[in-house]
XYZ file of N, CA, C and O in Angstrom:
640
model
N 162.099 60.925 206.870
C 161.602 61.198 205.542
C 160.328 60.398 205.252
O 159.394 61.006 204.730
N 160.177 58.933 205.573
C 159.273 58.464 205.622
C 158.060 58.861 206.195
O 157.017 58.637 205.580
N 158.042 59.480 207.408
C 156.972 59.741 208.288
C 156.590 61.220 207.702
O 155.600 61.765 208.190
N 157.186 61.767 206.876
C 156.900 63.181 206.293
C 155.713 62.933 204.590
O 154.614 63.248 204.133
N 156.769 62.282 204.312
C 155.844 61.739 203.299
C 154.418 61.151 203.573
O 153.473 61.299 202.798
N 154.368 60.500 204.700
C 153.072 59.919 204.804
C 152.233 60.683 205.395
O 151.093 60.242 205.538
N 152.513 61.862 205.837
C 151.999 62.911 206.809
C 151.130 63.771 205.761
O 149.979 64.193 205.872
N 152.108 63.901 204.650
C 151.827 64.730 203.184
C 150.683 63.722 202.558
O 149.763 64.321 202.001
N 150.629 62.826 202.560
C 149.993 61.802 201.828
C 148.508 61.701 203.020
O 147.485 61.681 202.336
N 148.294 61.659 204.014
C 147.575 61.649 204.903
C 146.901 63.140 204.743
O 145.726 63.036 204.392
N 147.258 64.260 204.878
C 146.755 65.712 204.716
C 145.801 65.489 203.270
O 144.571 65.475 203.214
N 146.695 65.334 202.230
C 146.020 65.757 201.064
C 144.663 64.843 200.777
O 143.661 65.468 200.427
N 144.579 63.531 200.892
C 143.353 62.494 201.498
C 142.636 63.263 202.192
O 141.497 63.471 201.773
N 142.998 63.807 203.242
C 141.999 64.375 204.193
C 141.117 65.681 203.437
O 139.929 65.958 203.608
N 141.998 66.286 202.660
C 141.357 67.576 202.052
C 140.506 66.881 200.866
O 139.445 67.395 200.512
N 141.023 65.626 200.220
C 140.281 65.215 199.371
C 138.683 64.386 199.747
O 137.716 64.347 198.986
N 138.794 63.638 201.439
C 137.528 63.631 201.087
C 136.730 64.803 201.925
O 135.585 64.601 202.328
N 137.558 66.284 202.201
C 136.655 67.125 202.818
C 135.211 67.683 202.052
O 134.111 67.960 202.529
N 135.740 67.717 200.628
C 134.568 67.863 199.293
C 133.317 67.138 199.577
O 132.160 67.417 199.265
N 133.791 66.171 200.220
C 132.661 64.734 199.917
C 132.775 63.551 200.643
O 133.774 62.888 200.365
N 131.982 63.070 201.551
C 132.460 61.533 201.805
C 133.333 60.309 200.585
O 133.178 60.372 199.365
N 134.033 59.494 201.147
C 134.372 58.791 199.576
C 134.618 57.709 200.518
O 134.933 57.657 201.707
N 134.258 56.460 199.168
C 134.290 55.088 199.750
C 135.777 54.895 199.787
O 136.651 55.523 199.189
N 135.880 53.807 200.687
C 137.155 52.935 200.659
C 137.811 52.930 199.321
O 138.941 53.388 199.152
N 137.024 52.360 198.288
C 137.675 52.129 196.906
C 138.087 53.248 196.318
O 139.156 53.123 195.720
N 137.605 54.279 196.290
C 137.568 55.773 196.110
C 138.829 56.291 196.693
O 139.675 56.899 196.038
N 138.907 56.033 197.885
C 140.235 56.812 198.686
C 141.509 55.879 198.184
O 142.485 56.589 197.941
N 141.712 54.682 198.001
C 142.654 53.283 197.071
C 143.080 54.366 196.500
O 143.985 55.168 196.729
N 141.877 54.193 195.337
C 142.624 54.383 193.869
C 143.308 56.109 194.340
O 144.458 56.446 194.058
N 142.509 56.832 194.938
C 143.236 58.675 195.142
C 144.287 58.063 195.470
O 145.110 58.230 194.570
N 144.829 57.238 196.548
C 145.900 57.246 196.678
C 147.224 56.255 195.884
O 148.454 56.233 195.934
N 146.579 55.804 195.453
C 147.385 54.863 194.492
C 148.122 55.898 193.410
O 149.158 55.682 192.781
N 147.314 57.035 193.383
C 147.600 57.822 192.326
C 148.719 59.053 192.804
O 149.552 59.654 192.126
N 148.402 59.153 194.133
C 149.265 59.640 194.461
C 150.759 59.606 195.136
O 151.620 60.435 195.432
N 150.586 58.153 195.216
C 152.082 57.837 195.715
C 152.571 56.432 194.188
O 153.417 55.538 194.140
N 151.892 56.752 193.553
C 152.405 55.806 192.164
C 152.455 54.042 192.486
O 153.329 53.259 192.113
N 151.436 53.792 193.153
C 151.336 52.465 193.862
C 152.565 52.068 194.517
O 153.458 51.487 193.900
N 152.641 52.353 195.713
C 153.524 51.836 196.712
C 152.513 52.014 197.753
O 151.830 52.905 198.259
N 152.857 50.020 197.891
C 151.554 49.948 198.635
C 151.905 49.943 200.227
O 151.247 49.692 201.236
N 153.148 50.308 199.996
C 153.577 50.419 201.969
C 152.889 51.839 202.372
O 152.350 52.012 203.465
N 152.971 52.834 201.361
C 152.467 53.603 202.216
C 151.057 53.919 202.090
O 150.556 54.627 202.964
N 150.330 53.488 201.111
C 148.874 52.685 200.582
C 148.396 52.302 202.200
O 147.838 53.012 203.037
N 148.860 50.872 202.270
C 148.664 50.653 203.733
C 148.333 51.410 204.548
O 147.141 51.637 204.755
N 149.809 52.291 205.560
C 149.696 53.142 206.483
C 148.965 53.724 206.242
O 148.079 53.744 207.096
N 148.702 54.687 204.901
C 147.684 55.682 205.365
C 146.162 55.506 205.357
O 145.275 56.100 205.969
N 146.139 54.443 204.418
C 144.933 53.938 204.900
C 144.049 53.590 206.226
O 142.977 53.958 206.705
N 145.250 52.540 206.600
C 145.110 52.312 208.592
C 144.544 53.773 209.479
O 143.802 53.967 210.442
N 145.279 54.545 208.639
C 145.799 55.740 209.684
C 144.029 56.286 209.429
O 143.266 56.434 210.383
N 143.683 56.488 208.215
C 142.166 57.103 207.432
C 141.608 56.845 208.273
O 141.090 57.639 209.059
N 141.550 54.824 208.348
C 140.364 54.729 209.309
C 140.579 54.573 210.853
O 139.590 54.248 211.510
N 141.521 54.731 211.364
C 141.173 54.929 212.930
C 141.155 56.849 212.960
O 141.280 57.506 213.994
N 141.004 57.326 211.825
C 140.595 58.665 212.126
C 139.225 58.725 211.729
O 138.527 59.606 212.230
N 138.762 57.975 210.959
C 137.174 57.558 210.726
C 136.593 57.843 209.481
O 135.450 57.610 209.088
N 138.121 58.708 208.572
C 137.813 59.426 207.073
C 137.583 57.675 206.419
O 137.230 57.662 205.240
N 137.715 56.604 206.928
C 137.217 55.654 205.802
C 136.095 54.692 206.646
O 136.387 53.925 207.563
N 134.836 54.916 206.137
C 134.051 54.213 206.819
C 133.056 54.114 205.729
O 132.622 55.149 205.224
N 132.610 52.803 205.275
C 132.098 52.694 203.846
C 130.804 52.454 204.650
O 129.870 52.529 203.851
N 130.446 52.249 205.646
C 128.862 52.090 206.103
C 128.314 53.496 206.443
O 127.153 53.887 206.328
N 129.438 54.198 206.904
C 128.368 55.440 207.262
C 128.784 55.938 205.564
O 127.788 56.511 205.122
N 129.547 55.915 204.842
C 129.190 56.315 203.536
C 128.247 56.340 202.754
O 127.704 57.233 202.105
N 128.020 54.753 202.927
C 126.392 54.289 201.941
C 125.224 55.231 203.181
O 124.631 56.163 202.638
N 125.050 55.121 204.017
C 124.159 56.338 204.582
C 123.963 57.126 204.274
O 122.789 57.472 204.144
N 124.864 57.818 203.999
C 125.098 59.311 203.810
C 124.923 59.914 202.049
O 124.749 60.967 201.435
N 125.135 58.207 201.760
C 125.043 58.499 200.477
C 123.498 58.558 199.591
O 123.129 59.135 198.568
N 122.922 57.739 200.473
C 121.551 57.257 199.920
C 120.760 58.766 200.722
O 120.026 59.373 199.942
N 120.855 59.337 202.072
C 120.398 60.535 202.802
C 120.572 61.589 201.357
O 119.666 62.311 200.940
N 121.623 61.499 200.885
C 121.632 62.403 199.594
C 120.982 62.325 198.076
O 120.651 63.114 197.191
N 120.995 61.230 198.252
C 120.553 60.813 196.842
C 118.936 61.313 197.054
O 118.251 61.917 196.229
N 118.465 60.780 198.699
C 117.060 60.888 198.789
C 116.710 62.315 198.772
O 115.492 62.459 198.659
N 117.363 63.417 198.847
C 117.080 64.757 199.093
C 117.185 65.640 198.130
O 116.504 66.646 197.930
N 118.123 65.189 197.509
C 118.575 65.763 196.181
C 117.878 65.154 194.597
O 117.406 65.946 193.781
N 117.907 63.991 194.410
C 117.558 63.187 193.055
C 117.531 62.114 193.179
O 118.262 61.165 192.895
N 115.819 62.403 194.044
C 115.503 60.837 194.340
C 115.931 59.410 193.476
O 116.532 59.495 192.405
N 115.728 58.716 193.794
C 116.417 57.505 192.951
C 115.949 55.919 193.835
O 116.326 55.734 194.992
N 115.051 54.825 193.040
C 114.623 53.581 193.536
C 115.981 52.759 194.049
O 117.186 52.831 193.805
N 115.240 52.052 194.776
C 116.545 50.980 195.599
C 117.185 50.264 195.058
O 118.052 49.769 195.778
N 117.181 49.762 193.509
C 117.808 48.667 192.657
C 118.831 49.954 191.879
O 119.844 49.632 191.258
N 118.469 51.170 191.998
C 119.238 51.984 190.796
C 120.507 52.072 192.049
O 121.541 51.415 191.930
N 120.223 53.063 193.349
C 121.144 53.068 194.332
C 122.308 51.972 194.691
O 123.512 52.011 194.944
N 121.327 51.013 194.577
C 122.543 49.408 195.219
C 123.568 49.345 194.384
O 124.754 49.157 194.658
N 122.846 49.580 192.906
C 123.843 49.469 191.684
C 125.082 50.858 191.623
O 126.238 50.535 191.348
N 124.820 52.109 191.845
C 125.796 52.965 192.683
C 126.664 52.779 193.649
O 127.745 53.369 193.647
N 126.361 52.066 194.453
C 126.959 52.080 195.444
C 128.548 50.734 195.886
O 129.555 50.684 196.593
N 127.752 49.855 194.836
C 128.187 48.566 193.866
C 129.326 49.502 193.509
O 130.429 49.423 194.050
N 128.963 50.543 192.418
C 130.533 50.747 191.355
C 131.143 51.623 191.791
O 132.012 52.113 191.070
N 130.894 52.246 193.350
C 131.942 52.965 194.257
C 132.497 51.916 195.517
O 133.096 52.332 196.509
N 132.225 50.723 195.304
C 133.108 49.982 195.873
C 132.542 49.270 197.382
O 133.150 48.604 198.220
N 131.581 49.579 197.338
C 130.371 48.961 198.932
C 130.258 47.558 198.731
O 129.970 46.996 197.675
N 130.527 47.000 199.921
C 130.371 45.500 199.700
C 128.371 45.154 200.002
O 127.628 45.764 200.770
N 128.116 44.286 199.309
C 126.581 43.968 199.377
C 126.004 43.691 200.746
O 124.804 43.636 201.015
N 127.342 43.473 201.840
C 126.492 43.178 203.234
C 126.241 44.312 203.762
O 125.497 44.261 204.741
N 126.740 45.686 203.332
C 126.465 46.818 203.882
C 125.764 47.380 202.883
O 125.223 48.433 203.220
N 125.613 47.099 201.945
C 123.757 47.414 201.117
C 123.297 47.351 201.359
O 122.470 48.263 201.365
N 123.022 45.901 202.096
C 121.735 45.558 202.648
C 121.723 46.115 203.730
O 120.861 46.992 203.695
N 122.281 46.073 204.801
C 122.091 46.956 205.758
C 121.728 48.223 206.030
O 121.292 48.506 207.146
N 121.876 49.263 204.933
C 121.566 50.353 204.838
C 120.409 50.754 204.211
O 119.748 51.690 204.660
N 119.985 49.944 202.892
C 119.343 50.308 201.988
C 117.653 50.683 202.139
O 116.950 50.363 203.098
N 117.242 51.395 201.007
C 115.883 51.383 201.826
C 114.854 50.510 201.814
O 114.773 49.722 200.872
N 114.015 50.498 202.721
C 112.807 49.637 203.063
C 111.864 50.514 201.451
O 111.939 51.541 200.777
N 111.100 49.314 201.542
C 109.870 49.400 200.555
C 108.776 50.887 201.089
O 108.223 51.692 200.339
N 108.764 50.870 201.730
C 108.046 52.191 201.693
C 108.820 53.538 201.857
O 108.263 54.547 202.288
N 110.012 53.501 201.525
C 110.329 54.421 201.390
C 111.061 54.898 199.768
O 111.526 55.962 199.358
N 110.899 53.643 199.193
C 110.621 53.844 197.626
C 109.725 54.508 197.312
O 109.804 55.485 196.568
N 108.173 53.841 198.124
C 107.093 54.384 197.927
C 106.972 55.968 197.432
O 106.699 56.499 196.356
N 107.333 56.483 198.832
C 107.674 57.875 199.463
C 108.011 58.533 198.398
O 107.307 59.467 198.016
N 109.004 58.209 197.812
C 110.230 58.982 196.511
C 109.565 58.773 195.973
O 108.736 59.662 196.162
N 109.038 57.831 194.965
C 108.372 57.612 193.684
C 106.996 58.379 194.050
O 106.902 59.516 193.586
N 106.150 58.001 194.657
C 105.263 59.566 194.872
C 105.352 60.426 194.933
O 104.328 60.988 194.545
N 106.262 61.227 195.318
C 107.118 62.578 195.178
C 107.062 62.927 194.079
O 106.159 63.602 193.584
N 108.492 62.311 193.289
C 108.515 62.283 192.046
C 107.281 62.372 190.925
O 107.349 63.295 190.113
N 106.076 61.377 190.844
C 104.968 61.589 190.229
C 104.438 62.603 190.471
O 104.053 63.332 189.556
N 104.287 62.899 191.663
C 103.634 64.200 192.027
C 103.844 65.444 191.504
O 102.979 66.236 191.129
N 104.921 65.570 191.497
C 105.857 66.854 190.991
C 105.594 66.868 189.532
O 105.252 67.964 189.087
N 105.691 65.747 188.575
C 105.484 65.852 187.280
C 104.232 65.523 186.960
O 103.806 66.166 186.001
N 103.191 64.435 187.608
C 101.868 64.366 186.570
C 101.377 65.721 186.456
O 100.716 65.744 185.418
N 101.365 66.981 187.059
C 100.560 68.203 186.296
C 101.178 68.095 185.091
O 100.535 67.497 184.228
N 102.373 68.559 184.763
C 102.159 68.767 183.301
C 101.870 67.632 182.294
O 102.269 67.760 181.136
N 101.272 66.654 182.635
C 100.796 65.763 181.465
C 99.595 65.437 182.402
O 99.597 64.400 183.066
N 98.422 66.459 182.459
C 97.325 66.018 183.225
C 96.531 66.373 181.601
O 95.499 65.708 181.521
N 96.706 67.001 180.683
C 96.086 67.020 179.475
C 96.112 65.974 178.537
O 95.418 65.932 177.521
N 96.944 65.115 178.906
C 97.747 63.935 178.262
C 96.159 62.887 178.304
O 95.203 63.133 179.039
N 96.244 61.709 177.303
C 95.440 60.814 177.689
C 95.697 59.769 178.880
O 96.805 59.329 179.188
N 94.727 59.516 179.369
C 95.333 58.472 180.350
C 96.476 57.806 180.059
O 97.571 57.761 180.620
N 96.186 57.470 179.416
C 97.308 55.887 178.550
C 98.426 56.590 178.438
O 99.506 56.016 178.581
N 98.350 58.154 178.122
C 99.868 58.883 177.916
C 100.196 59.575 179.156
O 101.241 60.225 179.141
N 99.550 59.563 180.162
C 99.964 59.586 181.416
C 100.358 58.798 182.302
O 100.503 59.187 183.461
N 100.570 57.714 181.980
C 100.745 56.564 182.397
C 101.931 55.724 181.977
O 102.563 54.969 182.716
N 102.111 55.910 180.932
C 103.144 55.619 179.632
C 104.909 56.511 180.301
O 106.090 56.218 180.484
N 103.940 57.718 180.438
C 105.142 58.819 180.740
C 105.366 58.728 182.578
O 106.446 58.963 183.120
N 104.490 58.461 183.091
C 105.056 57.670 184.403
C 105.546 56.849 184.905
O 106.079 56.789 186.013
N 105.426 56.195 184.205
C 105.648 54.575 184.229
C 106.982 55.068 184.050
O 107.822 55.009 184.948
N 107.243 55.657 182.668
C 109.261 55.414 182.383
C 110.105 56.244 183.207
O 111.233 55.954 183.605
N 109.311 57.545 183.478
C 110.199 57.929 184.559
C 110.554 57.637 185.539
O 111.762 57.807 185.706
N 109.799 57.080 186.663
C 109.860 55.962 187.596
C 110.581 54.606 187.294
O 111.080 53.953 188.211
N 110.607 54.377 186.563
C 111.520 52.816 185.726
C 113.043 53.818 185.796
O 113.912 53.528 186.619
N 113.224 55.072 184.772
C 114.529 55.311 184.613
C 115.351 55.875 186.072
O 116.462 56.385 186.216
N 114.473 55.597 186.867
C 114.959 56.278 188.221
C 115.543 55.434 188.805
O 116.416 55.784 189.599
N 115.199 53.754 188.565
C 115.213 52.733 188.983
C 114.043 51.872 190.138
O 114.280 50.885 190.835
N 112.879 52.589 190.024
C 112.041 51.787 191.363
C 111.355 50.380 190.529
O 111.555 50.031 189.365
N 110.943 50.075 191.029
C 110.753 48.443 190.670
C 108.780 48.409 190.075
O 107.857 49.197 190.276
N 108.853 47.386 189.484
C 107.343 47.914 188.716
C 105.992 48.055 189.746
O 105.045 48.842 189.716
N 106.403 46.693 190.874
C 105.661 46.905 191.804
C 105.118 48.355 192.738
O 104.043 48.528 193.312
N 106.003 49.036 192.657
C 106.327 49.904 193.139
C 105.324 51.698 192.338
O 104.529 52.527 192.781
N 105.999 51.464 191.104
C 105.682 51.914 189.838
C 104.086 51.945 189.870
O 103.509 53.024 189.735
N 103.443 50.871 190.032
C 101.912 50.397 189.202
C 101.110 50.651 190.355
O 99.884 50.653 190.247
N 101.863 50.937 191.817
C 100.730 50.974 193.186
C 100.795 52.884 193.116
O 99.709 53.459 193.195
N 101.740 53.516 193.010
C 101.948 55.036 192.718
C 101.255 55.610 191.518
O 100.497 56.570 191.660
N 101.509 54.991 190.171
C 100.805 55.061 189.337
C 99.021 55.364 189.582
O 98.370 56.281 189.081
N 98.543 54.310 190.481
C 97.299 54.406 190.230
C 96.814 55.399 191.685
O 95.745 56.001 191.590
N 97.604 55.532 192.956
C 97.387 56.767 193.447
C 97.146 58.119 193.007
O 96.335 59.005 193.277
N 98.297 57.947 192.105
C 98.246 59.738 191.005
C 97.716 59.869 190.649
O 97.186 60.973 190.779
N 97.134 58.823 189.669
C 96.237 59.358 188.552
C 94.684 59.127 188.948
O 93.775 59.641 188.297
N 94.472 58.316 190.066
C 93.070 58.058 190.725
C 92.481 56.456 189.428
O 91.459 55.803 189.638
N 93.357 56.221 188.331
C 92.888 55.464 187.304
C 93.605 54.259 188.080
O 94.406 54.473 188.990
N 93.288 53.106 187.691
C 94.055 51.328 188.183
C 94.760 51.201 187.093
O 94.303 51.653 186.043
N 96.067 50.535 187.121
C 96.683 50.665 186.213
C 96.364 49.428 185.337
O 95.938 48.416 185.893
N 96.587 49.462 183.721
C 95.810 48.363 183.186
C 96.929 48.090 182.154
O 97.229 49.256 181.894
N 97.603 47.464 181.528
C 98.352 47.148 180.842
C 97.501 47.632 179.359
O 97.947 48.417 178.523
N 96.125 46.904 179.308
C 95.664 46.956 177.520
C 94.814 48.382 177.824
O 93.973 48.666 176.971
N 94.904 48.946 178.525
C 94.589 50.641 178.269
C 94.552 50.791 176.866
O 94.344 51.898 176.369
């Protein structure tokens, strides 16, 4: 009976992270929920997850940031902080995360795609409106103020 149950408990995990990769913490709590915290079989099937490889929080954050970058770009301080409240420990942040020029990359993208429609805008309001979108994305100002002045061909000036 035991080994049936955990078999059942092992399947439905598996279909759950077929949707989607899911972190370690992610697959916990699914299963916490599904066996009403009993953590014996918490355990096993966990064990069992990862020598089948459904729990691997490093190729997760990979896979996760490969998506984020393809889909809705997003700066390296906004990501870490994602990846933080799905349960990634910070030594495999760092390990994964992206290098500075590939913020670059995204945040030029991103500008790119939107300064046309505020090319009628005044400088100062093209700039204003770049600046925050790039900030709400999370890239860092450094980042922000070297893209900024690619786009717009202007240097970026604070008393504009």
């Amino acid at each position: 009976m035991d080994d049936e149950i955990l078999q059942k408990l092992i399947a439905h995990t598996i279909s759950y992270v077929s949707f989607r990769l899911r972190s370690a913490k992610e697959i916990h709590e699914y299963l916490s929920k599904r066996i009403k915290g009993d953590e014996k079989y918490i355990h096993l099937a966990e064990s069992r997850l990862k020598e089948l490889r459904y729990i691997d929080d490093e190729m997760f954050a990979k896979r996760f940031i490969e998506s984020r970058n393809r889909s809705r770009p997003k700066g390296k301080k906004l990501i870490q902080l994602e990846l933080r409240r799905k349960g990634i420990s910070q030594d495999i942040i760092d390990s994964v995360n992206n290098d500075g020029q590939v913020d670059i990359e995204l945040a030029r993208g991103i500008a790119q795609k939107k300064y046309p429609l505020w090319k009628k805008l005044s400088v100062l309001e093209q700039k204003k409106k770049l600046f925050g979108l790039l900030q709400r994305r999370g890239f860092g100002s450094t980042v922000i103020f070297r893209v900024i002045d690619e786009v717009t061909g202007f240097k970026y000036n604070e008393n504009d």
